[in-house]
């Protein structure tokens, strides 16, 4: 008797199982799509079938009760079909036009906010922050809440020259999409880690700890049965602290965020772009982070005022030049903006990938 095949690699299920029937039926045969309002768009197929998408904001970290409620709404109006975008917008997918308005009414009654489609700010993508990750140099979710409160109208009603994608990462590991967002904050540590020597031997593997440092700043300290850090080589990346809990890099007074701008994923009109740093450091000031929120709003509103229609933030800056960007925004140009690899070789503080 043949032995039944044993599945050893389960992996994620094929996405096709979860497609709404109208998408399966018209797969690859969509004619056009149109934005009907900031929170509603329609896709029209060659067959004449339509699929309505209603987008609402989500706080990203969701309570089980909220997920149950979202599923209940999707069961009632969308035959259970909904999706989360990569920036954590919730999209209800409706194939029956008569259900669009009742769904919008129910979402309004339950306090959901619709918007974010088209030339607007969509939901912010962010990383774990102090809620979860051991390495966080800022609180991503708290910061996102403070920013979204301030930019609320840009999600619901106020239009911009083009869409603006905002992201927040709570350390330079950057689990968020900071490198390819129009405006983004990336949290940074700014001090050389401290070492609790008496705990190193119990908690850390010394060769692994030494190997974790991309700039070779860590070496053995046989006298202490521990390791030592050459301060001038350290670029505060936090790799060592991740593999050796006896090394501490977090500091409530010296952690904060850098602001980067001009990234994008899409290749429409111009190639995808990486973000570039415009503010090297803003200290953490929870719970409302007024300085970081003001910086994001300043950049967004300067862009809204000066960019041409359809220009993304990076395209606008490329057209006017960085000098003009700094003079229009009033952001101070400092030595940290100079991308000089001679300088990087001297200090080893520029990239986590740098080895010598
Ligand atoms: Fe953790 Fe860094 Fe990712 Fe934030 S960005 S979740 S601190 S690894
Ligand atoms: Fe640790 Fe990174 Fe500094 Fe090396 S460069 S000592 S891994 S924080």
Short mmCIF file of N, CA and C and ligand atoms in Angstrom, two decimals, residues 127-129 133-137 169-176, ligand 1:
data_model
loop_
_atom_site.label_atom_id
_atom_site.label_comp_id
_atom_site.label_asym_id
_atom_site.label_seq_id
_atom_site.Cartn_x
_atom_site.Cartn_y
_atom_site.Cartn_z
N UNK A 127 6.15 50.12 12.58
CA UNK A 127 6.73 48.90 13.14
C UNK A 127 6.22 48.70 14.57
N UNK A 128 6.86 47.84 15.35
CA UNK A 128 6.25 47.43 16.62
C UNK A 128 6.33 48.47 17.74
N UNK A 129 7.44 49.19 17.82
CA UNK A 129 7.56 50.20 18.87
C UNK A 129 7.71 49.60 20.26
N UNK A 133 8.69 45.41 20.44
CA UNK A 133 10.07 45.03 20.08
C UNK A 133 11.10 45.48 21.11
N UNK A 134 12.10 44.65 21.33
CA UNK A 134 13.13 44.96 22.33
C UNK A 134 14.06 46.08 21.88
N UNK A 135 14.12 46.35 20.57
CA UNK A 135 15.13 47.28 20.08
C UNK A 135 14.62 48.68 19.80
N UNK A 136 13.35 48.94 20.08
CA UNK A 136 12.73 50.19 19.62
C UNK A 136 13.37 51.44 20.23
N UNK A 137 13.72 52.40 19.36
CA UNK A 137 14.27 53.67 19.82
C UNK A 137 13.18 54.73 19.90
N UNK A 169 9.54 53.71 11.35
CA UNK A 169 10.25 52.52 11.83
C UNK A 169 10.90 52.87 13.16
N UNK A 170 10.85 51.92 14.11
CA UNK A 170 11.30 52.27 15.45
C UNK A 170 12.76 51.92 15.70
N UNK A 171 13.50 51.46 14.67
CA UNK A 171 14.97 51.43 14.76
C UNK A 171 15.49 51.31 13.33
N UNK A 172 16.80 51.33 13.17
CA UNK A 172 17.36 51.28 11.81
C UNK A 172 17.26 49.91 11.15
N UNK A 173 16.82 48.89 11.86
CA UNK A 173 16.47 47.62 11.21
C UNK A 173 15.37 47.86 10.20
N UNK A 174 14.48 48.80 10.56
CA UNK A 174 13.51 49.36 9.63
C UNK A 174 12.54 48.32 9.07
N UNK A 175 11.80 47.67 9.95
CA UNK A 175 10.78 46.72 9.48
C UNK A 175 9.70 47.45 8.67
N UNK A 176 9.59 48.75 8.81
CA UNK A 176 8.57 49.51 8.05
C UNK A 176 9.11 49.89 6.69
FE1 LIG B 1 12.03 46.10 16.23
FE2 LIG B 1 13.58 47.76 14.82
FE3 LIG B 1 11.62 46.40 13.62
FE4 LIG B 1 11.09 48.40 15.32
S1 LIG B 1 12.09 48.59 13.34
S2 LIG B 1 10.04 46.41 15.22
S3 LIG B 1 12.72 48.15 16.85
S4 LIG B 1 13.48 45.53 14.62
#
